[in-house]
Coordinates of C-alpha atoms in Angstrom, one line a residue:
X1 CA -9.1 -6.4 -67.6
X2 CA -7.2 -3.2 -67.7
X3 CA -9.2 -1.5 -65.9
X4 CA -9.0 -4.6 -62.6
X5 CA -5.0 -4.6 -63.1
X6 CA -5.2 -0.6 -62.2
X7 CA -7.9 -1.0 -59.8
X8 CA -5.8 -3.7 -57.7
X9 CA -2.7 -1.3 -56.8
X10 CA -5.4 1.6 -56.2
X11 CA -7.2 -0.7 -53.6
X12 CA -3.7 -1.8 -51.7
X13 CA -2.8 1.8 -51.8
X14 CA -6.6 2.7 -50.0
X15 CA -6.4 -0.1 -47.8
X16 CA -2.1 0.3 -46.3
X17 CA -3.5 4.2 -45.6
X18 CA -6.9 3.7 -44.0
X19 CA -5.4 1.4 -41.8
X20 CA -2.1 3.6 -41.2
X21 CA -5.0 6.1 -39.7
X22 CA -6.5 3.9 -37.1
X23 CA -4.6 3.3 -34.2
X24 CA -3.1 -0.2 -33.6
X25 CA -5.6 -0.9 -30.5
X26 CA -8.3 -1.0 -32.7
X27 CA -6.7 -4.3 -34.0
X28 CA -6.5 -5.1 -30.4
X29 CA -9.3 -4.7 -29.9
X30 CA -11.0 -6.7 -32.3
X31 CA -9.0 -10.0 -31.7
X32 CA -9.5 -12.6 -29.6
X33 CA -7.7 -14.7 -26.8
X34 CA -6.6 -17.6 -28.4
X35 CA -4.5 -20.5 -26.1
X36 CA -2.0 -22.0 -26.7
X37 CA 0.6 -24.5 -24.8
X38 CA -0.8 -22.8 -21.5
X39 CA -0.8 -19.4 -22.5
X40 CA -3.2 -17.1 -23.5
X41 CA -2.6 -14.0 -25.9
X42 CA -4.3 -11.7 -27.7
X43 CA -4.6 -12.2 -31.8
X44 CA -6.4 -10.3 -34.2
X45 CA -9.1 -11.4 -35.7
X46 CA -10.0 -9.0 -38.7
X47 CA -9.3 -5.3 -39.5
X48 CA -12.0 -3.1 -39.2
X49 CA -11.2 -1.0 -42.3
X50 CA -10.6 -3.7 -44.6
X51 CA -13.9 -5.7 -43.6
X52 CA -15.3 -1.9 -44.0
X53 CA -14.1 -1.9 -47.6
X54 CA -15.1 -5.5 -48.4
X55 CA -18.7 -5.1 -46.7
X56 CA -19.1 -1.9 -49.4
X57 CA -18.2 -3.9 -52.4
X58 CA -15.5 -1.6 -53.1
X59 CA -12.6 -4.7 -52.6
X60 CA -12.5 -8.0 -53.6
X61 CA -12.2 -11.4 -51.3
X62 CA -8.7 -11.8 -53.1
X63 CA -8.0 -8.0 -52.6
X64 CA -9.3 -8.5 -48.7
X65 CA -6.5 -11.5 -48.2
X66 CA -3.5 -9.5 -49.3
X67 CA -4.7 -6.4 -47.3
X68 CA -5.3 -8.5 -44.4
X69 CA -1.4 -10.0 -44.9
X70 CA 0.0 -6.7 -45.3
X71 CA -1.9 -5.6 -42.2
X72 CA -0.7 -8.5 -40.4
X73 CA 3.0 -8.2 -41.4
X74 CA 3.1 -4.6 -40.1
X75 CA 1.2 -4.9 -37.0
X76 CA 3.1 -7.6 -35.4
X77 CA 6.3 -5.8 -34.2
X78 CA 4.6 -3.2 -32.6
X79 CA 1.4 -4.8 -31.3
X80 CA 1.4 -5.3 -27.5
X81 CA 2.0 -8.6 -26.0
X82 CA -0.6 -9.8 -24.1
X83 CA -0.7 -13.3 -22.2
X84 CA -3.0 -14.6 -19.5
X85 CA -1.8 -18.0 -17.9
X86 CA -1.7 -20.1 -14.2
X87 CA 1.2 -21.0 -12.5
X88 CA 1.3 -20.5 -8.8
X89 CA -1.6 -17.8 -9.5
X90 CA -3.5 -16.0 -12.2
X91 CA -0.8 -14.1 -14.4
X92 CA -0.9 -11.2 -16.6
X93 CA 1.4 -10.1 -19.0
X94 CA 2.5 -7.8 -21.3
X95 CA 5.7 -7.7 -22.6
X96 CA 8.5 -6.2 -19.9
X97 CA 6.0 -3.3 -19.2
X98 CA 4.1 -5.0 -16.9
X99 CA 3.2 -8.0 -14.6
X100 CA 0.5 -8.9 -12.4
X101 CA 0.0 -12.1 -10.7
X102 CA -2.8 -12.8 -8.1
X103 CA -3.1 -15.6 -5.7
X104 CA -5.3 -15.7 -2.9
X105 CA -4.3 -18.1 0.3
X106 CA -6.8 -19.4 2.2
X107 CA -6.2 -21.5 5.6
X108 CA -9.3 -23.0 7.8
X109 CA -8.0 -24.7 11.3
X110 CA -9.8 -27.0 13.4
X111 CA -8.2 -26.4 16.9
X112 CA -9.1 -28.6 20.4
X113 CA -7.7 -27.4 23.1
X114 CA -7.4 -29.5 27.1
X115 CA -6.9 -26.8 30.2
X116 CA -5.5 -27.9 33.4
X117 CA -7.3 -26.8 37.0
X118 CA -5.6 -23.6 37.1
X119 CA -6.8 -22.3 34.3
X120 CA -10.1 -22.3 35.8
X121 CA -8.8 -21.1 38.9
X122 CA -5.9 -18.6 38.1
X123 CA -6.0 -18.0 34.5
X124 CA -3.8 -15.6 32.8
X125 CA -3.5 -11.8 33.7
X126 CA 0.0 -11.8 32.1
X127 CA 1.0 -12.6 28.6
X128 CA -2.4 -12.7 26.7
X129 CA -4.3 -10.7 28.9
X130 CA -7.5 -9.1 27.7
X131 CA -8.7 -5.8 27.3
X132 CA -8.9 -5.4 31.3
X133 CA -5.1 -6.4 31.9
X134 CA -6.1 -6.5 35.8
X135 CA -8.7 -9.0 35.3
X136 CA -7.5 -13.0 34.9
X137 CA -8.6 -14.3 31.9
X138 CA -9.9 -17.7 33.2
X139 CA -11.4 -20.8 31.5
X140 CA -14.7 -21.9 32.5
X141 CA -14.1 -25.2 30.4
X142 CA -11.8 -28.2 31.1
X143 CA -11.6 -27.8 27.1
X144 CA -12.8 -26.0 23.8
X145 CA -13.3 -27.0 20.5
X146 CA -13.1 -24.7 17.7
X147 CA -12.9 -24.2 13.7
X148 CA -11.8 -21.1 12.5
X149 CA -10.1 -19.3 9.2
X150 CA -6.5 -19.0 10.0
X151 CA -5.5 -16.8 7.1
X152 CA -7.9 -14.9 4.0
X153 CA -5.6 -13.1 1.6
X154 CA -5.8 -11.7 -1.6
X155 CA -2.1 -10.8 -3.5
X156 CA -1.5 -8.5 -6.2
X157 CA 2.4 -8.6 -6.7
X158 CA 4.7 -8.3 -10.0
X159 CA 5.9 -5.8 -11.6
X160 CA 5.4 -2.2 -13.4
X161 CA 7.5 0.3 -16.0
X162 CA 9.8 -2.8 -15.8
X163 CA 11.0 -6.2 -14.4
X164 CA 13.1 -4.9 -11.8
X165 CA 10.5 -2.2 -10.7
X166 CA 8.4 -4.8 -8.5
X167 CA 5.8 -4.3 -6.0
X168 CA 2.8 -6.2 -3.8
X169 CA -0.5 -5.3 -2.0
X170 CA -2.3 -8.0 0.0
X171 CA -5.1 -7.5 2.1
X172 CA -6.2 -10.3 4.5
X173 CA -9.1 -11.1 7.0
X174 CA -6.7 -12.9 9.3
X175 CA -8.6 -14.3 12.0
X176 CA -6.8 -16.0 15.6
X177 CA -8.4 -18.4 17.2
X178 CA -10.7 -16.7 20.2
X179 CA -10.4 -13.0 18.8
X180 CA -13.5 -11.2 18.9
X181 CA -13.1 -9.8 15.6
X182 CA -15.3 -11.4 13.0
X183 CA -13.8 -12.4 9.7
X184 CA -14.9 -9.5 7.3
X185 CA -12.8 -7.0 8.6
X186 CA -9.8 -6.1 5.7
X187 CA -6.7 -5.0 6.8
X188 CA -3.4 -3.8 4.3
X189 CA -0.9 -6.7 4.9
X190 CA 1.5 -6.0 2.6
X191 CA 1.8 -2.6 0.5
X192 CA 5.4 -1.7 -1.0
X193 CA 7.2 -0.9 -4.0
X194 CA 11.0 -2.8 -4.3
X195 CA 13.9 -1.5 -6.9
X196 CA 15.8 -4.3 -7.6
X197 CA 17.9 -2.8 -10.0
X198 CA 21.4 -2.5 -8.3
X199 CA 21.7 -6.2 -6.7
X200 CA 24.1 -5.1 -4.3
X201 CA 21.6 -2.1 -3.1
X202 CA 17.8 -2.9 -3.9
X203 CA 15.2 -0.7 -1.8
X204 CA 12.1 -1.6 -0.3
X205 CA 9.8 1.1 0.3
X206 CA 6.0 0.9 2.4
X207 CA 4.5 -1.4 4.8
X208 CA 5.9 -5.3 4.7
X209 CA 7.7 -7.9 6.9
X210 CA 11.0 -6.3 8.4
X211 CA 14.1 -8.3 7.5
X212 CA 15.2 -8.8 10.9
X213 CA 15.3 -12.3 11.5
X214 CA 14.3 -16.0 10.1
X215 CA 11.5 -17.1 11.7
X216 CA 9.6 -13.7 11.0
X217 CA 10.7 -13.5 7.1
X218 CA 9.3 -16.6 6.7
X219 CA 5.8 -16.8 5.1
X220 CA 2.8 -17.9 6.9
X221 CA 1.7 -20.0 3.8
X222 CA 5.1 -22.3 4.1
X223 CA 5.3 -23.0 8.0
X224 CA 6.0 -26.5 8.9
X225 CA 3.6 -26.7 11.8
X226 CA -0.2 -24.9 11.8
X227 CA 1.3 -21.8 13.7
X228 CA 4.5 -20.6 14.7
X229 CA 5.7 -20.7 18.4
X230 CA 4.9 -18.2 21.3
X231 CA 8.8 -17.0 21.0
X232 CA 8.9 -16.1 17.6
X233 CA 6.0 -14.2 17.8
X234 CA 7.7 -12.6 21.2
X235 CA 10.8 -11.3 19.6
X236 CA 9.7 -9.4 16.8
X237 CA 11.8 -6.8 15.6
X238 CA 9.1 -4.0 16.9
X239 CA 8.2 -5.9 19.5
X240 CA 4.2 -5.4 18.3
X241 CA 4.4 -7.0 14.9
X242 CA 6.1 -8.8 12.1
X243 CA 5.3 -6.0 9.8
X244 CA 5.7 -1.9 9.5
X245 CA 6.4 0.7 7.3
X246 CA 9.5 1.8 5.9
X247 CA 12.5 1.7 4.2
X248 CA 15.2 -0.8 3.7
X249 CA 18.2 -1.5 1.7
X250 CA 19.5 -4.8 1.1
X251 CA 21.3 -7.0 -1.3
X252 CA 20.4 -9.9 -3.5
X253 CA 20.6 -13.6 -1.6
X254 CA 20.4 -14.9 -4.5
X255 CA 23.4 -13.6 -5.9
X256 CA 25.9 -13.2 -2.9
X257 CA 27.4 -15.3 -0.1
X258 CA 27.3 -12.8 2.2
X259 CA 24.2 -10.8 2.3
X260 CA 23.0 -7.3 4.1
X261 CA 19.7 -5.7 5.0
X262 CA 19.8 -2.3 6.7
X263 CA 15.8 -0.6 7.6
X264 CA 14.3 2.0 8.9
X265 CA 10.8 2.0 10.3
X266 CA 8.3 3.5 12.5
X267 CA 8.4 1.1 14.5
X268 CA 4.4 0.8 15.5
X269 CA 3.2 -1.8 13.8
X270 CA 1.0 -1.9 10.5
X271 CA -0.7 1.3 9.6
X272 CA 0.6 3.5 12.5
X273 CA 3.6 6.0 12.9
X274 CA 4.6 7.9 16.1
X275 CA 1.9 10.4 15.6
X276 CA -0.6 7.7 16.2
X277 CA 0.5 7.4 20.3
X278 CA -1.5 8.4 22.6
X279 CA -1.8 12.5 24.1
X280 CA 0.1 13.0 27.2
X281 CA -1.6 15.2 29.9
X282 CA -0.8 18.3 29.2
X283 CA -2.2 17.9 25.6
X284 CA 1.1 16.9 23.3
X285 CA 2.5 13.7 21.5
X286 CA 5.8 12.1 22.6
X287 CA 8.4 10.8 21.1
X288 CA 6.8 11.8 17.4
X289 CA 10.7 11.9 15.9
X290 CA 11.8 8.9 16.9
X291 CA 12.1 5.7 14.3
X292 CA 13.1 2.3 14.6
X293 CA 16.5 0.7 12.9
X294 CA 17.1 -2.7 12.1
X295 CA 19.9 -4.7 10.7
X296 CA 20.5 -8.1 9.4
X297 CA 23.9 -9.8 8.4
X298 CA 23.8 -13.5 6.2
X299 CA 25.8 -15.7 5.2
X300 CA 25.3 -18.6 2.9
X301 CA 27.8 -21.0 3.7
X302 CA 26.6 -23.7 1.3
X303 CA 23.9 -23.0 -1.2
X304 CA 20.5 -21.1 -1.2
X305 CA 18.6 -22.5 1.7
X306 CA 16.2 -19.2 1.0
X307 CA 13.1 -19.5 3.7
X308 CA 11.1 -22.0 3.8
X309 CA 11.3 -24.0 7.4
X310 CA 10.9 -27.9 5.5
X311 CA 13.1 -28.9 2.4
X312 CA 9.9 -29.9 0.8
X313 CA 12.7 -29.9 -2.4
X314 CA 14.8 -32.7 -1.2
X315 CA 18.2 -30.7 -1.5
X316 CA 20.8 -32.7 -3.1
X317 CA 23.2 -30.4 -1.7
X318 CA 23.7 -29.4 1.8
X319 CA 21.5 -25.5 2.1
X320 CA 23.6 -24.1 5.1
X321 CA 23.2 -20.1 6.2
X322 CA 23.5 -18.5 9.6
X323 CA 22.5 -14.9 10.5
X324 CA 22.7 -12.1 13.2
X325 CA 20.1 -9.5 13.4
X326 CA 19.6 -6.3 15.4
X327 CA 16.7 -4.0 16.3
X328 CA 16.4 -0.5 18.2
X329 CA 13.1 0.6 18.4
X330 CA 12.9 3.6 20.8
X331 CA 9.9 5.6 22.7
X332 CA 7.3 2.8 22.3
X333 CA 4.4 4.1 24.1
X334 CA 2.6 0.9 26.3
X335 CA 1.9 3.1 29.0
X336 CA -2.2 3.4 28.0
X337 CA -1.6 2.0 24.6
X338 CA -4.3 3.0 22.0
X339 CA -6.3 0.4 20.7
X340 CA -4.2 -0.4 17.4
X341 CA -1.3 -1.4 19.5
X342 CA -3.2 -3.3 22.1
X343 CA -4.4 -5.2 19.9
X344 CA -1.5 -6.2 17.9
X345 CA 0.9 -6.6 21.5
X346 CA -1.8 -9.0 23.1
X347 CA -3.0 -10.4 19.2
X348 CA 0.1 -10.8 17.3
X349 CA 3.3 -10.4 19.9
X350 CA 2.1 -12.1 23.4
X351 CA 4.3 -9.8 24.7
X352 CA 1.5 -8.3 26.8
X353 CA 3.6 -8.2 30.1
X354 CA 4.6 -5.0 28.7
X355 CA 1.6 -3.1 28.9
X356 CA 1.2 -0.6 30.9
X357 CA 4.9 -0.4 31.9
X358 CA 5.4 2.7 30.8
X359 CA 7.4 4.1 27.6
X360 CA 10.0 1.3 26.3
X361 CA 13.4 1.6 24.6
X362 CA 13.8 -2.0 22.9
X363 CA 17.1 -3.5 22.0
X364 CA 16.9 -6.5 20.3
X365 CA 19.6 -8.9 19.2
X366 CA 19.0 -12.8 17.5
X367 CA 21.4 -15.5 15.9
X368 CA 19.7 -17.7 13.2
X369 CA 20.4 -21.0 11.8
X370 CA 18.6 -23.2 8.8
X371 CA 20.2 -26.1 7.2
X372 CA 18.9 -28.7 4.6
X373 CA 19.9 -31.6 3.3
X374 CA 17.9 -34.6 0.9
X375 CA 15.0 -34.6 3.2
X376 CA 16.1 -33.1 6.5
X377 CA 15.5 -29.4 8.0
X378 CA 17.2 -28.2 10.8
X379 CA 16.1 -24.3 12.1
X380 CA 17.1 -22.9 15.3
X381 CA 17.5 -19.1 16.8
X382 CA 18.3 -17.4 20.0
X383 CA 17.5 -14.0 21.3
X384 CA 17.9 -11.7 23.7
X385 CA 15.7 -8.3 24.0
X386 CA 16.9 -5.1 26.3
X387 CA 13.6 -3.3 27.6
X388 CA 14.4 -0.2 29.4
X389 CA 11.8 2.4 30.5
X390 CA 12.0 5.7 30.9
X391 CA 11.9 6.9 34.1
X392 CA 13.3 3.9 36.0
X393 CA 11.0 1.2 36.0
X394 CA 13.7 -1.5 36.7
X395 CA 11.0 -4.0 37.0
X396 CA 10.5 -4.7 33.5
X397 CA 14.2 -6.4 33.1
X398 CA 15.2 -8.2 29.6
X399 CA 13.9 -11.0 27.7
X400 CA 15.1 -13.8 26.4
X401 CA 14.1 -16.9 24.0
X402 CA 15.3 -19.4 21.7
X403 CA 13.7 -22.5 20.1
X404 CA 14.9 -25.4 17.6
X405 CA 13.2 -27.2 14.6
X406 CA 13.9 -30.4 13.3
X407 CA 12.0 -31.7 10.1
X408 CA 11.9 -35.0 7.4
X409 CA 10.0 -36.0 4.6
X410 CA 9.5 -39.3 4.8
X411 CA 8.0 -39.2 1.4
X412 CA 10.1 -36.6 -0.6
X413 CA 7.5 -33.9 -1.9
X414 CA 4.7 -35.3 0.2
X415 CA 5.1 -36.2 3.9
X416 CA 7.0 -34.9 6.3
X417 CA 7.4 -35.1 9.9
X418 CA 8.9 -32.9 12.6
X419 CA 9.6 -31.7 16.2
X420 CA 10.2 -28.5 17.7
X421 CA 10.3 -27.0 21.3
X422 CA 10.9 -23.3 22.4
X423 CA 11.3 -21.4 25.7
X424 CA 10.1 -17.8 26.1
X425 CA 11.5 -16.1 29.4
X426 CA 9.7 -12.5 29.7
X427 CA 11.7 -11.0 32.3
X428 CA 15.4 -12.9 33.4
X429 CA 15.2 -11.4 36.4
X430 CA 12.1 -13.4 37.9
X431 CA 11.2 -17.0 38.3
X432 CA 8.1 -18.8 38.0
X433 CA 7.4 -16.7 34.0
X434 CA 8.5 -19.1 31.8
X435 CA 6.4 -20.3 28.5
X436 CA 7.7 -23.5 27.4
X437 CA 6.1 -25.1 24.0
X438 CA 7.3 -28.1 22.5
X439 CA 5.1 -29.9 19.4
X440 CA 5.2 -32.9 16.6
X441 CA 3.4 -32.5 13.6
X442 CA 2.8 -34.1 10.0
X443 CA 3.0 -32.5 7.0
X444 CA 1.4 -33.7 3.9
X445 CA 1.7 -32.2 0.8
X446 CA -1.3 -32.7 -2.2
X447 CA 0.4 -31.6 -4.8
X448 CA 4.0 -31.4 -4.0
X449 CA 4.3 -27.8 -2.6
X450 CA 3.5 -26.0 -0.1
X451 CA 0.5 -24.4 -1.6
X452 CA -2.1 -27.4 -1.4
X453 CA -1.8 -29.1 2.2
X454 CA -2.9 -30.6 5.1
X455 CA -0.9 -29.9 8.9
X456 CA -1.8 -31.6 12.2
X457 CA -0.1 -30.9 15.1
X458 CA 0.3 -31.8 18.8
X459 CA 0.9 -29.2 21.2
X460 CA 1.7 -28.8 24.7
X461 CA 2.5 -24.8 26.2
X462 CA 3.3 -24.3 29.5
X463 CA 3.0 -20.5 31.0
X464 CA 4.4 -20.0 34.3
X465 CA 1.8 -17.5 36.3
X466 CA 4.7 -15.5 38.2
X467 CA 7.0 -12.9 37.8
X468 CA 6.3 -9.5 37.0
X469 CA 3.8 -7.9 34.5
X470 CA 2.7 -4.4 34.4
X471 CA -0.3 -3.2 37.0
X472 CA -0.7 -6.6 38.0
X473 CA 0.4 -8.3 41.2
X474 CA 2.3 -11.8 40.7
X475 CA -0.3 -14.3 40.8
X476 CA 0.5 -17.7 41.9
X477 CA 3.6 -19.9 41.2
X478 CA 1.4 -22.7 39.4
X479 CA 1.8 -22.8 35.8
X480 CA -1.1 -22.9 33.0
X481 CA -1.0 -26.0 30.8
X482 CA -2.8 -26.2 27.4
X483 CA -3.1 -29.2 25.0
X484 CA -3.9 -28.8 21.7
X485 CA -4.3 -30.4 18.3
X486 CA -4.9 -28.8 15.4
X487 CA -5.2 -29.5 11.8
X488 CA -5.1 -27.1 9.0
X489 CA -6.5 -27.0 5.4
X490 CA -4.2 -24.8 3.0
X491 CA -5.6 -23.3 -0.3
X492 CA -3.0 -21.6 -2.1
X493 CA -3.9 -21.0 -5.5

């Protein structure tokens, strides 16, 4: 008897410093994900030195229970938290070091499409030109019918170090409708690091959406209709694409009335900077030390209406802001583009009556209005785009745009209905160039967000065939008329 009552304190004594020598991962890393109320953590099962010392006879089960309690008790404050749960994605967690959610959005679009005569007989050398700008780009068919995968991301956003240190990568295989690039090709969508430590001065660092103006902050993945309009794809703040890489500073929207966002970028699109123009002639780069700068100025003047285009959360109170935004973007090269910058002007921006016009100092300026109210979603904007080439080529002129939105749930959460119609006017000082595009469409939501729905949409864009594009004669005063109906699948786990 005596000699268990000294043996007992002996065996504690062995089993507190065995397991003070092995690190507290080993614990780790014999546990166990165990859920519980929609979260999953890690728990340890057993210590390896105890079950050592049990194994070997050299402890008791009783002596075991208490070691495994002590363990227990001294472990817990400094093992790492670990959870695994859904919610709007796959999330992982541990404790305020680090967090990583991944969603992946997928969107598959039936699209039909009705050409009138000219199409076949004129087509379109101007806006969505191909890669001969020179040749028409006709239709052989009164009409086409097509399926294709809209959008294919992948996200990996949260946070690192801690909350307020956040960042995102997403790479897509976006495909539009006609392009000749299979789906399979990855491309960086989104690759930045954001500091929102100082709510009055966060910074965004990388390659992401410039804060310029409404319609192209808004998400793909929370659009009203199946695609946005020609002019808000026009009268982006590069004029190439809705994202580049840079820097911007910016305040928190959701804690100030009156927001800021000031950026600079190199104003080329996704991937590219200013040495990735073109060699002139006599064997050097141009304009490799110029940048583009935008600005944005909100204000909130009743709530958070934030940015999405529907109020899919039946606002009980009015969501009022209106915004200005402004955008210099200096020295683009469209004179012989390389094929990056085609690609995204004709792909992404329609604005393809600018290539070949030579090397372009943009000016852009836009006013933007959303409000919301128990159902209802109003979203308008204007703009108004200075193109001024280098050398003289008075030709090009300015652009202007602006469109309107108007949207209702008829079924709060679930089914909404709206209208919209835009004008895009490429050059103000010539006739016969406008592209008109008005649209209805129903919105139904499966599960009460935007993440799981179905979109179908009537369309009707008219594209006047005059005025002036670069390298290419003014074709015909006719206009090209498509009708279109689409309906979209989203996915948005």
């Amino acid at each position: 008897m005596d000699t268990m009552r000294m043996r007992r304190p002996l065996a504690l004594g062995l089993i507190f410093s065995l397991t003070s020598l092995l690190p507290v991962a080993w614990a780790v890393e014999e546990g166990e994900l165990v859920g519980k109320e929609g979260r999953w953590g890690y728990v340890t099962r057993e210590d390896p030195a105890l079950k050592y010392l049990l194994e070997k006879h050299i402890i008791t089960q009783e002596e075991y229970d208490e070691g495994a309690r002590i363990v227990e008790e001294r472990e817990h404050p400094s093992a790492p938290s670990f959870h695994l749960n859904y919610g709007q994605g796959l999330n992982i967690e541990t404790g305020d070091q680090f967090f990583l959610k991944l969603r992946g959005l997928m969107q598959f679009r039936f699209n039909h499409n009705e050409y009138n005569q000219a199409w076949r007989t004129i087509g379109d050398r101007n806006n969505f030109a191909g890669d001969k700008p020179a040749e028409a780009w006709r239709r052989a068919d009164q009409s086409a019918t097509t399926l294709s995968t809209q959008a294919m991301r992948l996200q990996f956003l949260g946070y690192a170090f801690d909350p307020n240190l956040r960042y995102d990568v997403t790479i897509g295989a976006d495909r539009q409708e006609g392009s000749p690039t299979a789906t399979g090709g990855l491309s960086l969508v989104n690759a930045y690091v954001a500091s929102w430590h100082v709510p009055y001065a966060n910074v965004v660092v990388g390659q992401y959406k410039t804060w310029f103006n409404r319609a192209q902050i808004q998400s793909v993945a929370n659009l009203t209709f199946t695609t946005r309009m020609i002019v808000q794809n026009a009268f982006m703040a590069n004029a190439i694409n809705r994202r580049d890489i840079g820097i911007t500073i910016l305040s928190d929207e959701n804690k100030y009335r009156v927001n800021y966002a000031i950026g600079v970028f190199n104003g080329m699109g996704t991937t590219l900077d200013r040495l990735s123009n073109p060699i002139a002639q006599d064997g050097t780069r141009v304009n490799a030390n110029e940048l583009m700068y935008v600005g944005r100025l909100l204000w909130k003047v009743s709530g958070n209406p934030l940015y999405g285009e529907g109020d899919i959360l039946y606002s009980t109170e009015p969501q009022v802001a209106i915004a200005v935004g402004y955008a210099y973007n200096s020295g683009v090269n469209l004179s012989d583009p390389i094929t990056a910058v085609r690609n995204q002007v004709l792909g992404v921006s329609g604005n393809g009556r600018l290539v070949g016009a030579g090397i372009i100092d943009f000016q852009t300026w836009e006013m933007d209005f959303i409000a919301r109210y128990r159902g209802w979603a109003l979203q308008a904007e204007g703009y108004v785009r200075q193109q001024q080439v280098r050398g003289g080529n008075f030709s090009v002129g300015n652009a202007m745009g602006w469109y309107a939105m108007l949207g209702y749930y008829l079924v709060p959460r679930k089914l909404e209905v709206a209208v919209r119609y835009g004008i895009f006017d490429p050059n103000t000082g010539y006739s016969h160039d406008l592209v008109k595009e008005a649209g209805v469409a129903l919105n139904y939501s499966l599960d009460g967000t935007y993440d799981h729905r179905i979109v179908a949409d009537l369309t009707n864009v008219t594209m006047g065939t005059g005025g002036y594009a670069a390298g290419r004669p003014t074709v015909s005063t006719q206009d090209l008329v498509t009708n279109s109906i689409r309906v979209l699948y989203q996915f948005y786990w």
